[in-house]
């Protein structure tokens, strides 16, 4: 007879989180169709196919669902080394792409699998969350120390953010830094150290934009604005006063605000958006929330946001229930990433913050974003299985019985 000890049985995944993920992906598919079909059906470039973008998004949704289910059945602790090594591999590809390929939407961080574009920086976000969570868990209380705890973690974030910034991809850089800051804070780092770093980042960002604008002005930035070299300053100017230059820097934001305003209380109805007809830029991507606002109105948009908030809240609850600090930090990082990216997207198109050109997770067209987000949810569901282990449930019941008796 074998003396091998049986492995502890894993719990069931959190079905609420699973169903909410699939609901968001499904809603994203119907919104991609609504926001893109009227454009592609009249375009020779897209083969007059109303399902051009929808079919591609569906392919990634199917692949993503498979990846999520596989990841859900793998112990989340095994991702500690795998994801971070994969991240460096992807950045090698991304930097090679800068030398031999063309940029997409101002960033060169893309490579192709057939006709499908992949953005490795999406995977870098998840990889960094997992790596930081493992590193902070290993350091324990030392994370409150500057030299032996906080500073090495800061170096890791700085290196990764610098690599993404070289693409260049300001939106993803900001999301990565903000999410990393959340993980570091949840890991018990000193508030004094975090505040000092936030101040330095804000100062560095202001100096970068200011010096860049000055350089563009001296070297003839007036013509460069059209080709995107000074787009960062243009977005800030549009945020401060979008109606000052409605046909220039403020055009995208003005069209977005018009779309949301036209939605009113009940909306124009599914598929009835007017602004998506060559007014909104990329209505199926960065500005898909504007189409949601126009077609479903205040009531429909509120229901969507409440569902999204419940999804994030549920993920945080699952993370906090995990008995393993690494699982808790990873879960908080993943849900924080989704929340921060959603806030930046929605905040940008509603003029709450400057537009940065990031997608709305699970909703916007974008195969690489959807695929990586579903991988992240697979990890989340794996964490939930640790939280729902039968052995732990029996221990909880035992403690409850003792307290009652």
mmCIF file of C-alpha atoms in Angstrom:
data_model
loop_
_atom_site.group_PDB
_atom_site.id
_atom_site.type_symbol
_atom_site.label_atom_id
_atom_site.label_comp_id
_atom_site.label_asym_id
_atom_site.label_seq_id
_atom_site.Cartn_x
_atom_site.Cartn_y
_atom_site.Cartn_z
ATOM 1 C CA UNK A 1 0.000 0.000 0.000
ATOM 2 C CA UNK A 2 1.200 3.473 -0.784
ATOM 3 C CA UNK A 3 2.096 5.840 2.069
ATOM 4 C CA UNK A 4 1.526 8.920 -0.073
ATOM 5 C CA UNK A 5 -0.680 11.423 1.724
ATOM 6 C CA UNK A 6 -3.767 12.464 -0.235
ATOM 7 C CA UNK A 7 -3.739 16.026 -1.461
ATOM 8 C CA UNK A 8 -6.279 18.301 0.250
ATOM 9 C CA UNK A 9 -9.401 18.660 -1.830
ATOM 10 C CA UNK A 10 -9.821 22.045 -3.502
ATOM 11 C CA UNK A 11 -13.044 23.921 -3.115
ATOM 12 C CA UNK A 12 -15.483 24.982 -5.794
ATOM 13 C CA UNK A 13 -14.911 28.237 -7.685
ATOM 14 C CA UNK A 14 -16.965 31.282 -6.808
ATOM 15 C CA UNK A 15 -19.867 30.904 -9.225
ATOM 16 C CA UNK A 16 -21.044 34.480 -8.750
ATOM 17 C CA UNK A 17 -17.694 35.732 -9.992
ATOM 18 C CA UNK A 18 -17.739 33.257 -12.873
ATOM 19 C CA UNK A 19 -21.261 34.218 -13.995
ATOM 20 C CA UNK A 20 -20.552 37.945 -13.668
ATOM 21 C CA UNK A 21 -17.439 37.565 -15.832
ATOM 22 C CA UNK A 22 -19.365 35.757 -18.563
ATOM 23 C CA UNK A 23 -22.180 38.335 -18.395
ATOM 24 C CA UNK A 24 -19.723 41.197 -18.900
ATOM 25 C CA UNK A 25 -18.047 39.418 -21.809
ATOM 26 C CA UNK A 26 -21.427 38.702 -23.405
ATOM 27 C CA UNK A 27 -22.551 42.300 -23.002
ATOM 28 C CA UNK A 28 -19.251 43.426 -24.486
ATOM 29 C CA UNK A 29 -19.854 41.305 -27.578
ATOM 30 C CA UNK A 30 -23.297 42.774 -28.255
ATOM 31 C CA UNK A 31 -21.949 46.299 -27.714
ATOM 32 C CA UNK A 32 -19.030 45.703 -30.083
ATOM 33 C CA UNK A 33 -21.574 44.623 -32.708
ATOM 34 C CA UNK A 34 -23.809 47.621 -32.069
ATOM 35 C CA UNK A 35 -20.976 50.146 -32.173
ATOM 36 C CA UNK A 36 -19.098 48.716 -35.182
ATOM 37 C CA UNK A 37 -21.566 47.075 -37.579
ATOM 38 C CA UNK A 38 -22.874 50.311 -39.114
ATOM 39 C CA UNK A 39 -19.295 51.338 -39.930
ATOM 40 C CA UNK A 40 -17.958 48.073 -41.332
ATOM 41 C CA UNK A 41 -21.021 47.254 -43.461
ATOM 42 C CA UNK A 42 -20.291 50.245 -45.728
ATOM 43 C CA UNK A 43 -16.511 49.933 -45.742
ATOM 44 C CA UNK A 44 -14.523 48.117 -48.422
ATOM 45 C CA UNK A 45 -11.615 47.979 -45.971
ATOM 46 C CA UNK A 46 -13.653 45.640 -43.739
ATOM 47 C CA UNK A 47 -15.177 43.671 -46.614
ATOM 48 C CA UNK A 48 -18.636 45.172 -46.091
ATOM 49 C CA UNK A 49 -18.996 42.754 -43.198
ATOM 50 C CA UNK A 50 -21.181 44.004 -40.300
ATOM 51 C CA UNK A 51 -19.674 41.284 -38.092
ATOM 52 C CA UNK A 52 -16.044 42.129 -38.891
ATOM 53 C CA UNK A 53 -15.045 43.221 -35.362
ATOM 54 C CA UNK A 54 -17.638 41.080 -33.606
ATOM 55 C CA UNK A 55 -16.264 37.852 -35.088
ATOM 56 C CA UNK A 56 -12.731 38.713 -34.033
ATOM 57 C CA UNK A 57 -13.861 39.616 -30.544
ATOM 58 C CA UNK A 58 -15.858 36.380 -30.372
ATOM 59 C CA UNK A 59 -12.746 34.368 -31.276
ATOM 60 C CA UNK A 60 -10.841 35.917 -28.391
ATOM 61 C CA UNK A 61 -13.857 35.472 -26.096
ATOM 62 C CA UNK A 62 -13.986 31.731 -26.845
ATOM 63 C CA UNK A 63 -10.213 31.358 -26.433
ATOM 64 C CA UNK A 64 -10.360 33.504 -23.296
ATOM 65 C CA UNK A 65 -13.118 31.377 -21.785
ATOM 66 C CA UNK A 66 -11.025 28.254 -22.384
ATOM 67 C CA UNK A 67 -7.965 29.940 -20.853
ATOM 68 C CA UNK A 68 -10.027 31.062 -17.861
ATOM 69 C CA UNK A 69 -11.354 27.563 -17.216
ATOM 70 C CA UNK A 70 -7.874 26.045 -17.506
ATOM 71 C CA UNK A 71 -6.344 28.701 -15.235
ATOM 72 C CA UNK A 72 -9.151 28.147 -12.742
ATOM 73 C CA UNK A 73 -8.080 24.523 -12.336
ATOM 74 C CA UNK A 74 -4.400 25.319 -11.789
ATOM 75 C CA UNK A 75 -3.244 26.175 -8.279
ATOM 76 C CA UNK A 76 -2.647 29.944 -8.340
ATOM 77 C CA UNK A 77 0.658 29.522 -6.477
ATOM 78 C CA UNK A 78 2.180 28.017 -9.632
ATOM 79 C CA UNK A 79 1.911 31.371 -11.429
ATOM 80 C CA UNK A 80 4.573 32.992 -9.233
ATOM 81 C CA UNK A 81 7.507 32.331 -11.566
ATOM 82 C CA UNK A 82 5.737 31.445 -14.803
ATOM 83 C CA UNK A 83 4.041 34.772 -15.481
ATOM 84 C CA UNK A 84 7.003 37.012 -14.721
ATOM 85 C CA UNK A 85 9.413 35.046 -16.928
ATOM 86 C CA UNK A 86 6.788 35.102 -19.685
ATOM 87 C CA UNK A 87 6.533 38.856 -19.262
ATOM 88 C CA UNK A 88 10.218 39.411 -20.069
ATOM 89 C CA UNK A 89 9.886 37.116 -23.087
ATOM 90 C CA UNK A 90 6.988 39.195 -24.386
ATOM 91 C CA UNK A 91 8.896 42.432 -23.953
ATOM 92 C CA UNK A 92 11.735 41.037 -26.037
ATOM 93 C CA UNK A 93 9.153 40.486 -28.770
ATOM 94 C CA UNK A 94 7.664 43.937 -28.261
ATOM 95 C CA UNK A 95 11.005 45.726 -28.591
ATOM 96 C CA UNK A 96 11.895 43.688 -31.654
ATOM 97 C CA UNK A 97 8.566 44.788 -33.085
ATOM 98 C CA UNK A 98 9.611 48.409 -32.659
ATOM 99 C CA UNK A 99 12.491 47.793 -35.050
ATOM 100 C CA UNK A 100 10.713 45.793 -37.740
ATOM 101 C CA UNK A 101 7.019 46.676 -37.497
ATOM 102 C CA UNK A 102 4.609 49.563 -37.403
ATOM 103 C CA UNK A 103 3.001 51.148 -34.390
ATOM 104 C CA UNK A 104 -0.665 50.808 -33.546
ATOM 105 C CA UNK A 105 -2.503 53.833 -32.115
ATOM 106 C CA UNK A 106 0.771 55.536 -31.292
ATOM 107 C CA UNK A 107 2.329 52.544 -29.535
ATOM 108 C CA UNK A 108 4.739 50.028 -31.018
ATOM 109 C CA UNK A 109 4.005 47.374 -28.392
ATOM 110 C CA UNK A 110 2.123 45.053 -30.764
ATOM 111 C CA UNK A 111 2.940 41.875 -32.639
ATOM 112 C CA UNK A 112 0.678 39.750 -34.793
ATOM 113 C CA UNK A 113 -0.585 36.180 -34.681
ATOM 114 C CA UNK A 114 -1.958 35.866 -38.198
ATOM 115 C CA UNK A 115 -4.441 38.698 -38.537
ATOM 116 C CA UNK A 116 -4.919 39.080 -34.774
ATOM 117 C CA UNK A 117 -2.911 41.753 -32.938
ATOM 118 C CA UNK A 118 -1.435 41.007 -29.504
ATOM 119 C CA UNK A 119 -0.241 43.618 -27.005
ATOM 120 C CA UNK A 120 2.309 42.119 -24.588
ATOM 121 C CA UNK A 121 1.951 45.028 -22.141
ATOM 122 C CA UNK A 122 -1.443 43.586 -21.180
ATOM 123 C CA UNK A 123 0.257 40.429 -19.932
ATOM 124 C CA UNK A 124 2.903 42.554 -18.208
ATOM 125 C CA UNK A 125 0.256 44.033 -15.904
ATOM 126 C CA UNK A 126 -0.824 40.615 -14.617
ATOM 127 C CA UNK A 127 2.734 39.329 -14.417
ATOM 128 C CA UNK A 128 3.820 42.302 -12.323
ATOM 129 C CA UNK A 129 0.884 41.883 -9.931
ATOM 130 C CA UNK A 130 1.737 38.218 -9.372
ATOM 131 C CA UNK A 131 5.456 38.904 -8.946
ATOM 132 C CA UNK A 132 4.935 41.808 -6.532
ATOM 133 C CA UNK A 133 2.479 39.766 -4.480
ATOM 134 C CA UNK A 134 4.992 36.930 -4.177
ATOM 135 C CA UNK A 135 7.841 39.305 -3.316
ATOM 136 C CA UNK A 136 5.869 41.238 -0.699
ATOM 137 C CA UNK A 137 4.589 38.002 0.875
ATOM 138 C CA UNK A 138 8.162 36.750 1.124
ATOM 139 C CA UNK A 139 9.387 39.982 2.742
ATOM 140 C CA UNK A 140 6.603 40.063 5.316
ATOM 141 C CA UNK A 141 7.072 42.837 7.873
ATOM 142 C CA UNK A 142 10.291 43.953 6.171
ATOM 143 C CA UNK A 143 8.164 45.700 3.510
ATOM 144 C CA UNK A 144 7.828 48.577 6.015
ATOM 145 C CA UNK A 145 11.584 49.107 5.902
ATOM 146 C CA UNK A 146 13.016 51.324 3.179
ATOM 147 C CA UNK A 147 16.294 49.636 2.268
ATOM 148 C CA UNK A 148 15.530 45.965 2.703
ATOM 149 C CA UNK A 149 11.832 45.999 1.887
ATOM 150 C CA UNK A 150 10.200 48.888 0.057
ATOM 151 C CA UNK A 151 13.073 50.045 -2.166
ATOM 152 C CA UNK A 152 13.650 46.708 -3.996
ATOM 153 C CA UNK A 153 9.915 46.509 -4.737
ATOM 154 C CA UNK A 154 10.007 50.070 -6.023
ATOM 155 C CA UNK A 155 12.874 49.214 -8.368
ATOM 156 C CA UNK A 156 10.856 46.362 -9.894
ATOM 157 C CA UNK A 157 7.879 48.647 -10.553
ATOM 158 C CA UNK A 158 10.144 51.348 -11.971
ATOM 159 C CA UNK A 159 11.854 48.970 -14.402
ATOM 160 C CA UNK A 160 8.583 47.525 -15.695
ATOM 161 C CA UNK A 161 6.945 50.954 -15.973
ATOM 162 C CA UNK A 162 10.003 52.263 -17.816
ATOM 163 C CA UNK A 163 9.856 49.427 -20.344
ATOM 164 C CA UNK A 164 6.176 50.099 -21.032
ATOM 165 C CA UNK A 165 6.804 53.838 -21.294
ATOM 166 C CA UNK A 166 9.374 53.163 -24.028
ATOM 167 C CA UNK A 167 6.660 51.681 -26.267
ATOM 168 C CA UNK A 168 5.308 54.464 -25.690
ATOM 169 C CA UNK A 169 2.131 53.691 -23.748
ATOM 170 C CA UNK A 170 1.307 56.306 -21.121
ATOM 171 C CA UNK A 171 -2.096 54.856 -20.259
ATOM 172 C CA UNK A 172 -0.776 51.360 -19.512
ATOM 173 C CA UNK A 173 2.145 52.845 -17.580
ATOM 174 C CA UNK A 174 -0.194 54.785 -15.308
ATOM 175 C CA UNK A 175 -2.438 51.735 -14.776
ATOM 176 C CA UNK A 176 0.556 49.553 -13.908
ATOM 177 C CA UNK A 177 1.971 52.085 -11.430
ATOM 178 C CA UNK A 178 -1.419 52.677 -9.768
ATOM 179 C CA UNK A 179 -2.165 48.951 -9.486
ATOM 180 C CA UNK A 180 1.318 48.234 -8.146
ATOM 181 C CA UNK A 181 0.830 50.987 -5.580
ATOM 182 C CA UNK A 182 -2.411 49.335 -4.459
ATOM 183 C CA UNK A 183 -0.706 45.948 -4.043
ATOM 184 C CA UNK A 184 2.177 47.526 -2.137
ATOM 185 C CA UNK A 185 -0.252 49.383 0.151
ATOM 186 C CA UNK A 186 -2.303 46.228 0.770
ATOM 187 C CA UNK A 187 0.941 44.415 1.552
ATOM 188 C CA UNK A 188 1.555 46.692 4.529
ATOM 189 C CA UNK A 189 4.076 49.212 3.195
ATOM 190 C CA UNK A 190 4.660 52.437 5.086
ATOM 191 C CA UNK A 191 2.256 55.264 4.160
ATOM 192 C CA UNK A 192 5.190 57.663 4.436
ATOM 193 C CA UNK A 193 7.128 55.802 1.743
ATOM 194 C CA UNK A 194 4.075 55.508 -0.540
ATOM 195 C CA UNK A 195 3.252 59.216 -0.223
ATOM 196 C CA UNK A 196 6.827 60.194 -1.051
ATOM 197 C CA UNK A 197 6.771 57.998 -4.178
ATOM 198 C CA UNK A 198 3.425 59.406 -5.352
ATOM 199 C CA UNK A 199 4.824 62.927 -5.036
ATOM 200 C CA UNK A 200 7.928 61.999 -7.037
ATOM 201 C CA UNK A 201 5.866 60.290 -9.767
ATOM 202 C CA UNK A 202 3.564 63.317 -10.071
ATOM 203 C CA UNK A 203 6.536 65.656 -10.270
ATOM 204 C CA UNK A 204 8.280 63.480 -12.856
ATOM 205 C CA UNK A 205 5.142 63.254 -14.987
ATOM 206 C CA UNK A 206 4.640 67.014 -14.905
ATOM 207 C CA UNK A 207 8.262 67.618 -15.863
ATOM 208 C CA UNK A 208 8.107 65.054 -18.681
ATOM 209 C CA UNK A 209 4.996 66.604 -20.230
ATOM 210 C CA UNK A 210 6.269 70.149 -19.712
ATOM 211 C CA UNK A 211 9.702 69.534 -21.199
ATOM 212 C CA UNK A 212 8.194 67.531 -24.071
ATOM 213 C CA UNK A 213 5.781 70.349 -24.914
ATOM 214 C CA UNK A 214 8.572 72.916 -24.770
ATOM 215 C CA UNK A 215 10.749 70.805 -27.058
ATOM 216 C CA UNK A 216 7.894 70.376 -29.542
ATOM 217 C CA UNK A 217 7.203 74.091 -29.529
ATOM 218 C CA UNK A 218 10.856 74.947 -30.205
ATOM 219 C CA UNK A 219 11.184 72.345 -32.960
ATOM 220 C CA UNK A 220 7.962 73.262 -34.726
ATOM 221 C CA UNK A 221 5.267 71.478 -32.716
ATOM 222 C CA UNK A 222 2.470 73.166 -34.651
ATOM 223 C CA UNK A 223 2.710 70.635 -37.462
ATOM 224 C CA UNK A 224 3.660 67.806 -35.159
ATOM 225 C CA UNK A 225 0.372 67.946 -33.283
ATOM 226 C CA UNK A 226 -1.399 66.417 -36.279
ATOM 227 C CA UNK A 227 0.875 63.375 -36.421
ATOM 228 C CA UNK A 228 0.598 62.652 -32.679
ATOM 229 C CA UNK A 229 3.996 63.637 -31.260
ATOM 230 C CA UNK A 230 2.405 66.139 -28.879
ATOM 231 C CA UNK A 231 -0.799 64.240 -28.202
ATOM 232 C CA UNK A 232 -0.279 64.185 -24.432
ATOM 233 C CA UNK A 233 -0.453 67.962 -24.098
ATOM 234 C CA UNK A 234 -3.372 68.078 -26.520
ATOM 235 C CA UNK A 235 -5.345 65.684 -24.307
ATOM 236 C CA UNK A 236 -4.707 67.816 -21.235
ATOM 237 C CA UNK A 237 -5.846 70.952 -23.088
ATOM 238 C CA UNK A 238 -8.979 69.106 -24.243
ATOM 239 C CA UNK A 239 -9.688 68.012 -20.670
ATOM 240 C CA UNK A 240 -9.433 71.569 -19.333
ATOM 241 C CA UNK A 241 -11.684 73.018 -22.039
ATOM 242 C CA UNK A 242 -12.924 70.545 -24.685
ATOM 243 C CA UNK A 243 -15.103 73.180 -26.409
ATOM 244 C CA UNK A 244 -12.209 75.582 -26.986
ATOM 245 C CA UNK A 245 -11.044 73.608 -30.036
ATOM 246 C CA UNK A 246 -14.034 71.455 -30.976
ATOM 247 C CA UNK A 247 -12.655 70.497 -34.373
ATOM 248 C CA UNK A 248 -9.122 69.853 -33.095
ATOM 249 C CA UNK A 249 -7.844 68.662 -29.720
ATOM 250 C CA UNK A 250 -11.315 68.655 -28.159
ATOM 251 C CA UNK A 251 -13.138 66.860 -30.989
ATOM 252 C CA UNK A 252 -13.093 63.330 -29.517
ATOM 253 C CA UNK A 253 -14.239 64.441 -26.084
ATOM 254 C CA UNK A 254 -16.950 66.748 -27.396
ATOM 255 C CA UNK A 255 -18.444 63.950 -29.507
ATOM 256 C CA UNK A 256 -18.339 61.648 -26.490
ATOM 257 C CA UNK A 257 -20.167 64.156 -24.287
ATOM 258 C CA UNK A 258 -22.767 64.722 -27.009
ATOM 259 C CA UNK A 259 -23.385 60.960 -27.224
ATOM 260 C CA UNK A 260 -23.868 60.592 -23.469
ATOM 261 C CA UNK A 261 -26.065 63.696 -23.360
ATOM 262 C CA UNK A 262 -28.276 62.461 -26.191
ATOM 263 C CA UNK A 263 -28.960 59.265 -24.257
ATOM 264 C CA UNK A 264 -31.110 61.133 -21.761
ATOM 265 C CA UNK A 265 -32.928 59.071 -19.140
ATOM 266 C CA UNK A 266 -33.964 56.002 -21.133
ATOM 267 C CA UNK A 267 -31.584 56.087 -24.124
ATOM 268 C CA UNK A 268 -32.139 55.928 -27.867
ATOM 269 C CA UNK A 269 -32.418 52.134 -27.855
ATOM 270 C CA UNK A 270 -30.002 49.332 -28.702
ATOM 271 C CA UNK A 271 -28.341 49.913 -32.071
ATOM 272 C CA UNK A 272 -29.822 53.413 -32.432
ATOM 273 C CA UNK A 273 -26.768 55.495 -31.560
ATOM 274 C CA UNK A 274 -26.131 58.387 -33.942
ATOM 275 C CA UNK A 275 -22.712 59.431 -32.663
ATOM 276 C CA UNK A 276 -21.170 56.087 -33.625
ATOM 277 C CA UNK A 277 -21.789 56.948 -37.287
ATOM 278 C CA UNK A 278 -18.405 58.521 -38.069
ATOM 279 C CA UNK A 279 -18.642 61.065 -35.239
ATOM 280 C CA UNK A 280 -17.125 59.144 -32.353
ATOM 281 C CA UNK A 281 -13.577 57.897 -33.047
ATOM 282 C CA UNK A 282 -13.267 54.138 -32.471
ATOM 283 C CA UNK A 283 -16.774 53.781 -30.972
ATOM 284 C CA UNK A 284 -16.206 50.047 -30.513
ATOM 285 C CA UNK A 285 -12.999 50.589 -28.560
ATOM 286 C CA UNK A 286 -11.999 53.520 -26.351
ATOM 287 C CA UNK A 287 -15.401 55.252 -26.604
ATOM 288 C CA UNK A 288 -17.714 52.259 -26.263
ATOM 289 C CA UNK A 289 -19.028 53.592 -22.939
ATOM 290 C CA UNK A 290 -20.272 56.674 -24.791
ATOM 291 C CA UNK A 291 -22.315 54.403 -27.074
ATOM 292 C CA UNK A 292 -23.681 52.594 -24.010
ATOM 293 C CA UNK A 293 -24.712 55.948 -22.562
ATOM 294 C CA UNK A 294 -26.434 57.039 -25.774
ATOM 295 C CA UNK A 295 -28.255 53.771 -26.428
ATOM 296 C CA UNK A 296 -29.287 52.869 -22.863
ATOM 297 C CA UNK A 297 -29.496 56.278 -21.219
ATOM 298 C CA UNK A 298 -29.038 57.128 -17.561
ATOM 299 C CA UNK A 299 -31.074 54.165 -16.308
ATOM 300 C CA UNK A 300 -29.313 51.545 -18.426
ATOM 301 C CA UNK A 301 -25.885 53.023 -17.747
ATOM 302 C CA UNK A 302 -26.566 53.028 -13.992
ATOM 303 C CA UNK A 303 -27.566 49.352 -14.081
ATOM 304 C CA UNK A 304 -24.403 48.530 -16.037
ATOM 305 C CA UNK A 305 -22.187 50.427 -13.573
ATOM 306 C CA UNK A 306 -23.867 48.798 -10.570
ATOM 307 C CA UNK A 307 -23.259 45.365 -12.105
ATOM 308 C CA UNK A 308 -19.631 46.289 -12.741
ATOM 309 C CA UNK A 309 -19.200 47.565 -9.182
ATOM 310 C CA UNK A 310 -20.743 44.397 -7.749
ATOM 311 C CA UNK A 311 -18.355 42.330 -9.883
ATOM 312 C CA UNK A 312 -15.355 44.221 -8.470
ATOM 313 C CA UNK A 313 -16.716 44.047 -4.915
ATOM 314 C CA UNK A 314 -17.260 40.303 -5.232
ATOM 315 C CA UNK A 315 -13.686 39.814 -6.410
ATOM 316 C CA UNK A 316 -12.336 41.803 -3.452
ATOM 317 C CA UNK A 317 -14.429 39.733 -1.011
ATOM 318 C CA UNK A 318 -13.070 36.522 -2.562
ATOM 319 C CA UNK A 319 -9.528 37.855 -2.188
ATOM 320 C CA UNK A 320 -9.963 38.819 1.453
ATOM 321 C CA UNK A 321 -11.366 35.380 2.278
ATOM 322 C CA UNK A 322 -8.259 33.640 0.981
ATOM 323 C CA UNK A 323 -6.166 32.357 3.930
ATOM 324 C CA UNK A 324 -2.910 32.755 1.967
ATOM 325 C CA UNK A 325 -1.383 36.292 1.914
ATOM 326 C CA UNK A 326 -0.057 35.723 -1.613
ATOM 327 C CA UNK A 327 -3.541 34.833 -2.848
ATOM 328 C CA UNK A 328 -5.071 37.839 -1.096
ATOM 329 C CA UNK A 329 -2.558 40.291 -2.589
ATOM 330 C CA UNK A 330 -2.832 38.770 -6.073
ATOM 331 C CA UNK A 331 -6.622 38.938 -5.965
ATOM 332 C CA UNK A 332 -6.654 42.539 -4.739
ATOM 333 C CA UNK A 333 -4.164 43.435 -7.455
ATOM 334 C CA UNK A 334 -6.234 41.828 -10.232
ATOM 335 C CA UNK A 335 -9.508 43.415 -9.129
ATOM 336 C CA UNK A 336 -7.719 46.711 -8.549
ATOM 337 C CA UNK A 337 -6.322 46.550 -12.081
ATOM 338 C CA UNK A 338 -9.800 46.063 -13.544
ATOM 339 C CA UNK A 339 -11.284 48.836 -11.383
ATOM 340 C CA UNK A 340 -8.513 51.328 -12.161
ATOM 341 C CA UNK A 341 -8.600 50.644 -15.907
ATOM 342 C CA UNK A 342 -12.405 50.927 -15.967
ATOM 343 C CA UNK A 343 -12.254 54.203 -14.043
ATOM 344 C CA UNK A 344 -9.647 55.639 -16.403
ATOM 345 C CA UNK A 345 -11.679 54.647 -19.476
ATOM 346 C CA UNK A 346 -15.034 55.892 -18.169
ATOM 347 C CA UNK A 347 -13.473 58.929 -16.525
ATOM 348 C CA UNK A 348 -11.777 59.878 -19.785
ATOM 349 C CA UNK A 349 -14.871 59.717 -22.010
ATOM 350 C CA UNK A 350 -16.961 61.627 -19.433
ATOM 351 C CA UNK A 351 -14.283 64.337 -18.966
ATOM 352 C CA UNK A 352 -13.715 63.382 -15.336
ATOM 353 C CA UNK A 353 -10.009 62.881 -16.075
ATOM 354 C CA UNK A 354 -7.894 63.390 -19.234
ATOM 355 C CA UNK A 355 -8.326 60.774 -21.961
ATOM 356 C CA UNK A 356 -5.509 58.213 -22.001
ATOM 357 C CA UNK A 357 -6.779 55.792 -24.646
ATOM 358 C CA UNK A 358 -7.282 52.610 -22.609
ATOM 359 C CA UNK A 359 -10.017 50.030 -23.153
ATOM 360 C CA UNK A 360 -12.959 49.261 -20.887
ATOM 361 C CA UNK A 361 -12.193 45.763 -19.527
ATOM 362 C CA UNK A 362 -14.410 42.975 -20.941
ATOM 363 C CA UNK A 363 -16.489 45.479 -22.950
ATOM 364 C CA UNK A 364 -14.273 47.276 -25.490
ATOM 365 C CA UNK A 365 -13.047 45.638 -28.678
ATOM 366 C CA UNK A 366 -9.533 44.391 -28.112
ATOM 367 C CA UNK A 367 -8.504 40.773 -28.240
ATOM 368 C CA UNK A 368 -5.312 40.958 -26.201
ATOM 369 C CA UNK A 369 -7.008 42.926 -23.411
ATOM 370 C CA UNK A 370 -9.938 40.487 -23.268
ATOM 371 C CA UNK A 371 -7.695 37.424 -23.367
ATOM 372 C CA UNK A 372 -5.440 38.626 -20.552
ATOM 373 C CA UNK A 373 -8.377 39.816 -18.448
ATOM 374 C CA UNK A 374 -9.964 36.376 -18.701
ATOM 375 C CA UNK A 375 -6.651 34.781 -17.743
ATOM 376 C CA UNK A 376 -6.673 37.093 -14.726
ATOM 377 C CA UNK A 377 -10.188 35.978 -13.850
ATOM 378 C CA UNK A 378 -9.046 32.370 -14.139
ATOM 379 C CA UNK A 379 -6.437 33.131 -11.488
ATOM 380 C CA UNK A 380 -9.126 34.844 -9.395
ATOM 381 C CA UNK A 381 -11.363 31.787 -9.634
ATOM 382 C CA UNK A 382 -8.412 29.597 -8.636
ATOM 383 C CA UNK A 383 -7.955 31.806 -5.573
ATOM 384 C CA UNK A 384 -11.657 31.430 -4.791
ATOM 385 C CA UNK A 385 -11.242 27.654 -4.804
ATOM 386 C CA UNK A 386 -8.632 28.000 -2.075
ATOM 387 C CA UNK A 387 -11.071 30.131 -0.078
ATOM 388 C CA UNK A 388 -13.814 27.518 -0.475
ATOM 389 C CA UNK A 389 -11.807 24.449 0.540
ATOM 390 C CA UNK A 390 -14.020 21.995 2.455
ATOM 391 C CA UNK A 391 -11.402 21.531 5.187
ATOM 392 C CA UNK A 392 -11.412 25.225 5.947
ATOM 393 C CA UNK A 393 -15.201 25.310 5.974
ATOM 394 C CA UNK A 394 -15.230 22.482 8.547
ATOM 395 C CA UNK A 395 -12.765 24.424 10.714
ATOM 396 C CA UNK A 396 -14.962 27.507 10.575
ATOM 397 C CA UNK A 397 -18.042 25.457 11.512
ATOM 398 C CA UNK A 398 -16.126 23.914 14.409
ATOM 399 C CA UNK A 399 -15.118 27.330 15.741
ATOM 400 C CA UNK A 400 -18.698 28.587 15.400
ATOM 401 C CA UNK A 401 -20.011 25.553 17.333
ATOM 402 C CA UNK A 402 -17.513 26.140 20.147
ATOM 403 C CA UNK A 403 -18.451 29.822 20.389
ATOM 404 C CA UNK A 404 -22.156 28.994 20.454
ATOM 405 C CA UNK A 405 -21.779 26.281 23.066
#
